[in-house]
mmCIF file of C-alpha atoms and ligand atoms in Angstrom:
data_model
loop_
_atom_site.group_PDB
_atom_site.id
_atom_site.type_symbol
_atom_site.label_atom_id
_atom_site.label_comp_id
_atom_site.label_asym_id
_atom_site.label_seq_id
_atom_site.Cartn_x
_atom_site.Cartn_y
_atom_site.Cartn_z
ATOM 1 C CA UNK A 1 0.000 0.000 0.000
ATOM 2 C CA UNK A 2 1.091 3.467 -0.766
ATOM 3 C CA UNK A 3 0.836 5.548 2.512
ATOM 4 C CA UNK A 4 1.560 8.815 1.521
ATOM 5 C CA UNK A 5 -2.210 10.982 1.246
ATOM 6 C CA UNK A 6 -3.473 7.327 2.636
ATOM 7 C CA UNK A 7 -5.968 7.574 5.562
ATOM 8 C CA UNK A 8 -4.902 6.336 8.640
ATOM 9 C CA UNK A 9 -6.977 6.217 12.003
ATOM 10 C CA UNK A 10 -5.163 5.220 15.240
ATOM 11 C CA UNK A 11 -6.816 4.253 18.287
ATOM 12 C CA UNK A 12 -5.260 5.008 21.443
ATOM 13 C CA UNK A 13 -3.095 7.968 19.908
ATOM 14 C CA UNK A 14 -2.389 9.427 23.026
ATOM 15 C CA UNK A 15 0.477 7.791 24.098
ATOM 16 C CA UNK A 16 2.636 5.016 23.839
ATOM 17 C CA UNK A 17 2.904 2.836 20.553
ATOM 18 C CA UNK A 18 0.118 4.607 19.762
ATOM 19 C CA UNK A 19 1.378 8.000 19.553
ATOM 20 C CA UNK A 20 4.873 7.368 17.926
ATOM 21 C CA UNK A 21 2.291 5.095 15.570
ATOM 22 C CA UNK A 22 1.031 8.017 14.519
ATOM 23 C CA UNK A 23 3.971 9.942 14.142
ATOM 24 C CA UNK A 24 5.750 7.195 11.998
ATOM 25 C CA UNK A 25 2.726 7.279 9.418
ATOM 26 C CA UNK A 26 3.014 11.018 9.530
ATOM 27 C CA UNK A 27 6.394 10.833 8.437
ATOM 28 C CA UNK A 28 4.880 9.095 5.367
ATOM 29 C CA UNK A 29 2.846 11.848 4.808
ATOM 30 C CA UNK A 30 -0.740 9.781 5.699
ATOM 31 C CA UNK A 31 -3.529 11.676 6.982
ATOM 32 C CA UNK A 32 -4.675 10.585 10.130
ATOM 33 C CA UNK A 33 -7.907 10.354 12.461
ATOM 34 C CA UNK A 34 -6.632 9.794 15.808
ATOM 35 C CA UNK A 35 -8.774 8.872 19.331
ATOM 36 C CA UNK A 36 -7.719 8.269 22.672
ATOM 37 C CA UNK A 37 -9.917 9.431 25.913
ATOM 38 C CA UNK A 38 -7.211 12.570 26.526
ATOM 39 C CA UNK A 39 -7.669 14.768 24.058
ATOM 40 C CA UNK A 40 -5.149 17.279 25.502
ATOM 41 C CA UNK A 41 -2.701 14.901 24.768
ATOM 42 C CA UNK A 42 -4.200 14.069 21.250
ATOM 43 C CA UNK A 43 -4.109 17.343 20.294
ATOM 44 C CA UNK A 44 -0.580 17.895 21.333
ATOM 45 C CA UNK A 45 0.155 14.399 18.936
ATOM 46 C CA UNK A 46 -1.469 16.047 16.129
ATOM 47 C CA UNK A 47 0.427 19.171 16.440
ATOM 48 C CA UNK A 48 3.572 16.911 15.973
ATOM 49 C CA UNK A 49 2.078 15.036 13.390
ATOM 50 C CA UNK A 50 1.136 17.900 11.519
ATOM 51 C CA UNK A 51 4.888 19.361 11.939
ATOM 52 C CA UNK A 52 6.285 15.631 10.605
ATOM 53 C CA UNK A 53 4.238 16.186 7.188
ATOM 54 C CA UNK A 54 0.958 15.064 7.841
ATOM 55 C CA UNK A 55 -1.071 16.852 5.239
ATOM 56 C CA UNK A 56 -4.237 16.784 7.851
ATOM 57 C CA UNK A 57 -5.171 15.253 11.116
ATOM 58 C CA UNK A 58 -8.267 14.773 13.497
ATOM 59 C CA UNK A 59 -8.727 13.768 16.714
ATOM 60 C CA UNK A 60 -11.662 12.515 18.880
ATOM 61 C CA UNK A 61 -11.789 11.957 22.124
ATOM 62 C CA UNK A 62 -12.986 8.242 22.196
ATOM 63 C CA UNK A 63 -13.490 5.456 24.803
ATOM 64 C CA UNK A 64 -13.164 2.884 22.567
ATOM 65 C CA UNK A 65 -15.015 0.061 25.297
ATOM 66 C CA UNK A 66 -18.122 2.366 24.521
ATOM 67 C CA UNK A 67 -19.754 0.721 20.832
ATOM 68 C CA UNK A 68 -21.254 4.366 20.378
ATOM 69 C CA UNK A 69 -18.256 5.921 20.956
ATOM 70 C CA UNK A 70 -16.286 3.851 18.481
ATOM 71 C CA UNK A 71 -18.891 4.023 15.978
ATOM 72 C CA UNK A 72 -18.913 7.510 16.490
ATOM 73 C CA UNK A 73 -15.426 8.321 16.390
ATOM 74 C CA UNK A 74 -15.189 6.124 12.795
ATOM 75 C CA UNK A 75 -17.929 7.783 11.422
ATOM 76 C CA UNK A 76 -16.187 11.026 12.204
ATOM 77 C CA UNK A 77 -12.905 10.184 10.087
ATOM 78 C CA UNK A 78 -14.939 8.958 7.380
ATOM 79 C CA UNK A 79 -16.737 12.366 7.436
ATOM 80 C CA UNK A 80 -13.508 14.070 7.865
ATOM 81 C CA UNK A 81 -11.131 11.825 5.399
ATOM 82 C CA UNK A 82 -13.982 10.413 2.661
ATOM 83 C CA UNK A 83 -12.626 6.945 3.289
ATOM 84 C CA UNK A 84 -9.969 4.438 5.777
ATOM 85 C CA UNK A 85 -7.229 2.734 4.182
ATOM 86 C CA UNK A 86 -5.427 1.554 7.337
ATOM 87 C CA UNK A 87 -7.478 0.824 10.704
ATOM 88 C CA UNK A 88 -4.515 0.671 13.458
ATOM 89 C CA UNK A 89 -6.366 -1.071 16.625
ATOM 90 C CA UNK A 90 -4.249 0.012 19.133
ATOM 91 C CA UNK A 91 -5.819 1.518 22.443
ATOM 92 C CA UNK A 92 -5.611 -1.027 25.293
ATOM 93 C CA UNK A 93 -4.905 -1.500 28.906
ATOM 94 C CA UNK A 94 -3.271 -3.797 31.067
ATOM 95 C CA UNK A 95 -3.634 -5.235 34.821
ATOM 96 C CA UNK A 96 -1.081 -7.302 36.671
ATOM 97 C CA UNK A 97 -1.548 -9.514 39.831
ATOM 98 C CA UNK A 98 -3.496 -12.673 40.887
ATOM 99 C CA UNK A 99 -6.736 -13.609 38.977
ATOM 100 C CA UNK A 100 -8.541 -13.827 41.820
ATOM 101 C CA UNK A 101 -7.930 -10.847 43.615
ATOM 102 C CA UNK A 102 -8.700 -8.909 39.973
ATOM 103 C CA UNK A 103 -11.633 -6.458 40.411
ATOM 104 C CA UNK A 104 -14.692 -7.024 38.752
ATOM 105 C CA UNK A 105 -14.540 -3.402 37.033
ATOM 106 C CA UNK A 106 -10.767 -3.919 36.146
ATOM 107 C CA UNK A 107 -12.093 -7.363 34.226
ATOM 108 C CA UNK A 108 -14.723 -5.523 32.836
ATOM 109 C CA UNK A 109 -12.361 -2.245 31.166
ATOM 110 C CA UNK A 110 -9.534 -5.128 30.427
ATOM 111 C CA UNK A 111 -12.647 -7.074 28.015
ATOM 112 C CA UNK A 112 -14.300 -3.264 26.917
ATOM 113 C CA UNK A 113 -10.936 -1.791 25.715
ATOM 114 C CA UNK A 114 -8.977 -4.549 24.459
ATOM 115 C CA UNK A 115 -11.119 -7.011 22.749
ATOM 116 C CA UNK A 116 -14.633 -5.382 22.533
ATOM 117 C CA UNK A 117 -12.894 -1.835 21.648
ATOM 118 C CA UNK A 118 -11.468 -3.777 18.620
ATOM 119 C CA UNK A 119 -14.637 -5.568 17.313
ATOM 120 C CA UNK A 120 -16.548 -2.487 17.144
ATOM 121 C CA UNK A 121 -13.981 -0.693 15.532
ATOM 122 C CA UNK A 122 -13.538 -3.199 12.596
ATOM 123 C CA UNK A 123 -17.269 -3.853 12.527
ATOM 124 C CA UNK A 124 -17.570 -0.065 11.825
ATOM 125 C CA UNK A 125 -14.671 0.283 9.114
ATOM 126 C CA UNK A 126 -15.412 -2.724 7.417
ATOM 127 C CA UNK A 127 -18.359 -1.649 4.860
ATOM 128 C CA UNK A 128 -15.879 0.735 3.499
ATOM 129 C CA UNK A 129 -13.325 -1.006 3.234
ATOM 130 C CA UNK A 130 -15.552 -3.621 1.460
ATOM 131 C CA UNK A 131 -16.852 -1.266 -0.724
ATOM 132 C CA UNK A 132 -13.709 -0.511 -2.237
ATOM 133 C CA UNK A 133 -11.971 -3.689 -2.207
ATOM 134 C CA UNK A 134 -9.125 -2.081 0.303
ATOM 135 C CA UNK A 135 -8.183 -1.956 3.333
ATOM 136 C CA UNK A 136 -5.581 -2.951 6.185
ATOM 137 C CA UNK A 137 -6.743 -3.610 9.443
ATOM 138 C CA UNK A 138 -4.056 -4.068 12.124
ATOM 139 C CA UNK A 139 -4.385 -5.036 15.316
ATOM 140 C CA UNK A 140 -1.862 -4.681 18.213
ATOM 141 C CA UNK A 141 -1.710 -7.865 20.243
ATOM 142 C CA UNK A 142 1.179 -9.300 22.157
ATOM 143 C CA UNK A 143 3.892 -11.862 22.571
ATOM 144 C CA UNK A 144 1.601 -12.710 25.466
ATOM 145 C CA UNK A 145 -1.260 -13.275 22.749
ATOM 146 C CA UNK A 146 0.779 -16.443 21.577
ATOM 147 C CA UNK A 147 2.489 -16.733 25.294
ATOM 148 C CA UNK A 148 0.491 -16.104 28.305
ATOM 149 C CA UNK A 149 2.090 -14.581 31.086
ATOM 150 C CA UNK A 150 1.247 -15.628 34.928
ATOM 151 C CA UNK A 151 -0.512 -12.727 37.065
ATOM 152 C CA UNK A 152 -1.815 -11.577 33.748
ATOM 153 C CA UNK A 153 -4.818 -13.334 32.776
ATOM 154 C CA UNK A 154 -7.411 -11.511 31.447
ATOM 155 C CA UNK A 155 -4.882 -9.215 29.625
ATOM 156 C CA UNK A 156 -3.419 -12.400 27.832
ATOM 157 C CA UNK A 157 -6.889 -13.956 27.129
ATOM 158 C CA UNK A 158 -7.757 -10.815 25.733
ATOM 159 C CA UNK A 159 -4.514 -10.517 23.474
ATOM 160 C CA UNK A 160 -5.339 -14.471 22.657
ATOM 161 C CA UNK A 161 -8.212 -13.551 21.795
ATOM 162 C CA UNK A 162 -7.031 -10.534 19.367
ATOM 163 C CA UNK A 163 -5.393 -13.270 17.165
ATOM 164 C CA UNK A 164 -8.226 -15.851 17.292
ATOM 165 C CA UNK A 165 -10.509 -12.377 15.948
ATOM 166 C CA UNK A 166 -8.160 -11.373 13.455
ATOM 167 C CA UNK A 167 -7.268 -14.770 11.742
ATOM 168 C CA UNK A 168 -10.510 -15.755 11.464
ATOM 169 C CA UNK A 169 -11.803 -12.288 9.996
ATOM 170 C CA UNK A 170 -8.777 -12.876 7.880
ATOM 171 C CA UNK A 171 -9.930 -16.088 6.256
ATOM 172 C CA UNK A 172 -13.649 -14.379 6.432
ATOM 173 C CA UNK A 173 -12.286 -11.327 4.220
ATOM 174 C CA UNK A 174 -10.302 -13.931 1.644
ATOM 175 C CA UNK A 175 -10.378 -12.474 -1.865
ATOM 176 C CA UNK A 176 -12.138 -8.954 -0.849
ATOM 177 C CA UNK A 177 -9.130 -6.886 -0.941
ATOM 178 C CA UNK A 178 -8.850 -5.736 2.805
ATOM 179 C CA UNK A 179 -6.302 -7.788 4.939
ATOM 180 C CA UNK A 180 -6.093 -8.222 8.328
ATOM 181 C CA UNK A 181 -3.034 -8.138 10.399
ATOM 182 C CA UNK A 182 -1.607 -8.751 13.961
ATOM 183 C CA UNK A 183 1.698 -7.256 15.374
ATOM 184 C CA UNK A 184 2.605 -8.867 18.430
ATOM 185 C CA UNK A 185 5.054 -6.373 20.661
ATOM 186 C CA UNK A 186 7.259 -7.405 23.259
ATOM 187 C CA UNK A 187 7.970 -5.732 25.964
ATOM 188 C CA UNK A 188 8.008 -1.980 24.783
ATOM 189 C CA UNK A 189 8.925 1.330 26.904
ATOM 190 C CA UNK A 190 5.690 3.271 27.107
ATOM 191 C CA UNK A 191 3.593 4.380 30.187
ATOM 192 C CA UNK A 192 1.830 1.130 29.901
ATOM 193 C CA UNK A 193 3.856 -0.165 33.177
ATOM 194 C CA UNK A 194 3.038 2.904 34.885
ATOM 195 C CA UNK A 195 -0.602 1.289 36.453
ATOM 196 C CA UNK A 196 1.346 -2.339 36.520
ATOM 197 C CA UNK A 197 4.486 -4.173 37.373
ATOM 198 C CA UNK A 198 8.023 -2.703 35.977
ATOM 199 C CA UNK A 199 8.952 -5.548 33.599
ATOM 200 C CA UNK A 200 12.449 -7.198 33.961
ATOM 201 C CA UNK A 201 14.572 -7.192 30.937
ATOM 202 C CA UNK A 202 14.851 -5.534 27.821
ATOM 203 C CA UNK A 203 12.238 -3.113 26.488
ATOM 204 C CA UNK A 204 11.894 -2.043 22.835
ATOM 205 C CA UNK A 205 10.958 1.184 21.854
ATOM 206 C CA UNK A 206 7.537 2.709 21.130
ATOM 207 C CA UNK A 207 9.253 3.779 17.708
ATOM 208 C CA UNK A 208 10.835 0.273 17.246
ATOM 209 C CA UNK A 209 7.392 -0.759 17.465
ATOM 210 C CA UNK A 210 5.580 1.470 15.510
ATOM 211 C CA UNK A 211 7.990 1.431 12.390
ATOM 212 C CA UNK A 212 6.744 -2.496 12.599
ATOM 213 C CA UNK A 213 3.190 -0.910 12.349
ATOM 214 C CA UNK A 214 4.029 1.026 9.320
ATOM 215 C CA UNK A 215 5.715 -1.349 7.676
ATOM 216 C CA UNK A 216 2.891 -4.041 8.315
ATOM 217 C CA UNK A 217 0.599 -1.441 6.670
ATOM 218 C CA UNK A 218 3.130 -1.375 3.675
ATOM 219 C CA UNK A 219 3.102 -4.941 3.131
ATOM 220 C CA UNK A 220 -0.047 -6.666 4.660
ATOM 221 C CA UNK A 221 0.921 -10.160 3.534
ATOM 222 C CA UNK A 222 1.831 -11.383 7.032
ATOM 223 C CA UNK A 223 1.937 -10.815 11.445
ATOM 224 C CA UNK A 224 4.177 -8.955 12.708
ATOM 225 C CA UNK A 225 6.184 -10.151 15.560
ATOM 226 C CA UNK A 226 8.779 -7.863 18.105
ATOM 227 C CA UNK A 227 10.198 -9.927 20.102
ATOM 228 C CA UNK A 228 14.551 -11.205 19.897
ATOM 229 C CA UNK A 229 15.191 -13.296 16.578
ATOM 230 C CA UNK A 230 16.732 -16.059 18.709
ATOM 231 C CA UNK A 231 13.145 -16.620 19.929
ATOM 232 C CA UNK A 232 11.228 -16.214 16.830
ATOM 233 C CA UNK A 233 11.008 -20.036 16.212
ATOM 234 C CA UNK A 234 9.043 -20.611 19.267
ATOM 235 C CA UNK A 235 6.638 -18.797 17.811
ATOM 236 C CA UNK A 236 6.006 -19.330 14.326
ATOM 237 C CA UNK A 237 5.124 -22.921 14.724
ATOM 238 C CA UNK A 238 2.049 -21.892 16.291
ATOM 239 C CA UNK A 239 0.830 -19.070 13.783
ATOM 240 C CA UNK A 240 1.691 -21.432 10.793
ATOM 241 C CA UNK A 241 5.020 -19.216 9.855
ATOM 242 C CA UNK A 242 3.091 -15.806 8.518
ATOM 243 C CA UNK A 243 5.359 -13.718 10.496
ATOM 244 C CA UNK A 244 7.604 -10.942 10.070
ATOM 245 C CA UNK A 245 10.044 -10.080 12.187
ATOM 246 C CA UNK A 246 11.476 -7.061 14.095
ATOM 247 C CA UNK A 247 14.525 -7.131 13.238
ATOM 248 C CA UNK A 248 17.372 -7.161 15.633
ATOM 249 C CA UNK A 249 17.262 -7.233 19.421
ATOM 250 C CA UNK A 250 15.602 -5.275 21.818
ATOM 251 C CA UNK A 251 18.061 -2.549 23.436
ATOM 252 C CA UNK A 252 18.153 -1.497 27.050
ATOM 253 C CA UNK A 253 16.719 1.646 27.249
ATOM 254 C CA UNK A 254 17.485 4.149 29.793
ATOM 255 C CA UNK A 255 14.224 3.950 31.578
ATOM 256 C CA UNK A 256 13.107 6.057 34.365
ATOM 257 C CA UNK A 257 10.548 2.727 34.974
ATOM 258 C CA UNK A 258 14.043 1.008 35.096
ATOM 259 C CA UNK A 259 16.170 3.470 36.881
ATOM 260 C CA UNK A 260 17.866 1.715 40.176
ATOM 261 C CA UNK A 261 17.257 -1.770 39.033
ATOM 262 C CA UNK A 262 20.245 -2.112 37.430
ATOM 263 C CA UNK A 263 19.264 -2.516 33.970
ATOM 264 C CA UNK A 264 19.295 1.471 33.082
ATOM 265 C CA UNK A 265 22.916 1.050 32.433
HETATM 266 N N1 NAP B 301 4.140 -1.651 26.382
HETATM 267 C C1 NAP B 301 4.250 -2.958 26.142
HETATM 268 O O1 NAP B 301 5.203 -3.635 26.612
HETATM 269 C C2 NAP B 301 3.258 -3.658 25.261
HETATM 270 C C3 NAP B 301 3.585 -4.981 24.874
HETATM 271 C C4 NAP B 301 2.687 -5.662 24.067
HETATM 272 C C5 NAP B 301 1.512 -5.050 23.652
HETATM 273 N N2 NAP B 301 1.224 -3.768 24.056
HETATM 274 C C6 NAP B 301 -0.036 -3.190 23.583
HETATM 275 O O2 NAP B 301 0.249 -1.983 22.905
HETATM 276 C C7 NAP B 301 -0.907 -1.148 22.963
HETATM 277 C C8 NAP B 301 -0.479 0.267 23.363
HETATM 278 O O3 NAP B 301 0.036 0.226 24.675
HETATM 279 P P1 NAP B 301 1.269 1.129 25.137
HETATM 280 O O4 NAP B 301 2.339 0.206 25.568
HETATM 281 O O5 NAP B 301 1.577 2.159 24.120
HETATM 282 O O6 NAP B 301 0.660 1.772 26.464
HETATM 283 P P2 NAP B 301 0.205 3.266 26.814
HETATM 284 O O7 NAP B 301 1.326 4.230 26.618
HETATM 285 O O8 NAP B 301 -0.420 3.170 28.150
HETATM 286 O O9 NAP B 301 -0.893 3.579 25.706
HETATM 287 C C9 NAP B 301 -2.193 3.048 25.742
HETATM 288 C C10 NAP B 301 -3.060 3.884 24.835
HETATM 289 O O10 NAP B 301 -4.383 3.315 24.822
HETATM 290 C C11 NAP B 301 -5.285 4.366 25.104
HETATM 291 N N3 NAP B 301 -6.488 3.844 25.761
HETATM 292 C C12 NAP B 301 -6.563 3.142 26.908
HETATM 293 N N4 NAP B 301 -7.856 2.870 27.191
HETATM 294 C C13 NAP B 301 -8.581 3.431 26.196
HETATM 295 C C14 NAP B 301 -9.954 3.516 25.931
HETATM 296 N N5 NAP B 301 -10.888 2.964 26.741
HETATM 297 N N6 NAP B 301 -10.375 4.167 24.822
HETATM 298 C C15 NAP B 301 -9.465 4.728 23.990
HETATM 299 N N7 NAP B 301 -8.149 4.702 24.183
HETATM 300 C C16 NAP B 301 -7.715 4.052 25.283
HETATM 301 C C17 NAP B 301 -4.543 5.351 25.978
HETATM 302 O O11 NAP B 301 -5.080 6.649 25.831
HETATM 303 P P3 NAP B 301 -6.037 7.395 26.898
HETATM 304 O O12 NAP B 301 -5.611 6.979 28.267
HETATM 305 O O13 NAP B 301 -5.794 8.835 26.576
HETATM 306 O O14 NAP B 301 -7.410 6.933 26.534
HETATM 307 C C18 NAP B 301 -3.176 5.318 25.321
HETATM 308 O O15 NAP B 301 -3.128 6.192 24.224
HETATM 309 C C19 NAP B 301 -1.870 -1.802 23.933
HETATM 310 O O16 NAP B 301 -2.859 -2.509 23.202
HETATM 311 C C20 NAP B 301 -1.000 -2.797 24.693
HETATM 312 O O17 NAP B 301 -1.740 -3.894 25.153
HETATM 313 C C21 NAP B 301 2.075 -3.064 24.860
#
């Protein structure tokens, strides 16, 4: 796909993956429709984005667990951008400790945001996208979507459940033009860890990450997977070898999540 004048809506532009998401597609000169509940923060994104070469940009503020919200906030870009080429189904949250000590509303925005958030965004693109026999849909999973992680449950049945979604809508869309897409991140410096657990090891970068994004977007033949080559065998077994691969390793960043643990050096 050619990105440059492309459409490109990004949920959960705010911060994160999703924000230097957005700033890598500006940098190809897409236009963008961006959402995320802060919209100070959006709006500060879209100044950036705007600066990078984004010839125009809109934001919404969106709770993307709320269906109208989501179907609001994609009806908006389409009224703002006449169509979406690339759906980027990023916005999600995470929770970290013993299942059964989770609270019921923690469950309940864990299921809203990342799972539900993503079927009604897709629902509400997809007639478009139909329509005119294009479209990339990519949705922002895990390596805990193919590896579950202890004392986070819900978040990796939700990021499971991302792939189960996304490769059946993928045989679903066969032959129609508009592919779907997962990118699986590893662990990636962002606020994410802010409300959880500071992970342990190497993080990748939000911009490692998001140049993934883009270049998923590029070509949409395949998954996208972030996560150290040495370990990208474990993987691909179980997602029948469509992957691509970050390449490299992930660096240690300097951190302030990872400042005095030794691994900010
Ligand atoms: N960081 C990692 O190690 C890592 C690894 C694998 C996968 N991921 C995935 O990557 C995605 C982005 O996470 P991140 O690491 O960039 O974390 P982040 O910096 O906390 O960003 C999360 C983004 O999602 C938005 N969001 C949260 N709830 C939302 C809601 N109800 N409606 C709309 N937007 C919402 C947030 O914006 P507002 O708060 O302004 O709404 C924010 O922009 C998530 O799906 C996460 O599961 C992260």
């Amino acid at each position: 796909m050619r990105l440059k004048n492309s459409v490109v809506v990004v949920t959960g532009a705010s911060s994160g993956i999703g924000k230097a998401t957005a700033l890598a597609f500006a940098k190809k000169k897409a236009r963008l429709a961006l959402g995320a509940r802060r919209l100070d923060r959006l709006n500060a994104v879209a100044k950036i984005c705007l600066a990078q070469g984004a010839p125009d940009v809109s934001v919404r503020r969106l709770d993307v667990g709320q269906s109208a919200d989501a179907r609001a906030f994609v009806a908006a870009a389409l009224r703002d951008h006449d169509r979406i080429d690339v759906l980027v189904n990023n916005a999600g949250v995470g929770w970290m400790g013993r299942l059964h000590e989770m609270p019921d509303d923690k469950v309940e925005e864990l299921v809203a945001t990342n799972l539900k958030g993503v079927i009604t965004t897709t629902q509400a693109v997809l007639p478009g996208m139909l329509a005119r026999r294009s479209g990339v849909i990519i949705n922002v999973s895990s390596v805990v979507g193919f590896r579950a992680s202890p004392y986070s449950a819900v978040y990796s049945a939700t990021k499971h459940a991302i792939v189960g979604l996304s490769h059946a809508l993928r045989g679903e869309l066969s032959g129609t033009g508009v592919k779907v897409c997962v990118v699986y991140p590893g662990v990636t410096d962002t606020e994410f860890f802010d409300s959880t657990e500071v992970p342990v090891g190497p993080m990748y970068s939000a911009s490692w990450v998001a140049n993934l994004i883009v270049r998923t977007a590029q070509f949409p033949r395949r998954d996208a997977m972030v996560m150290p080559l040495r370990f990208a065998h474990l993987a691909e077994p179980l997602l029948g070898g469509l992957m691509d691969h970050g390449l490299g390793e992930a660096r240690r960043l300097k951190s302030p999540h990872l400042s005095g643990t030794g691994l900010d050096k």
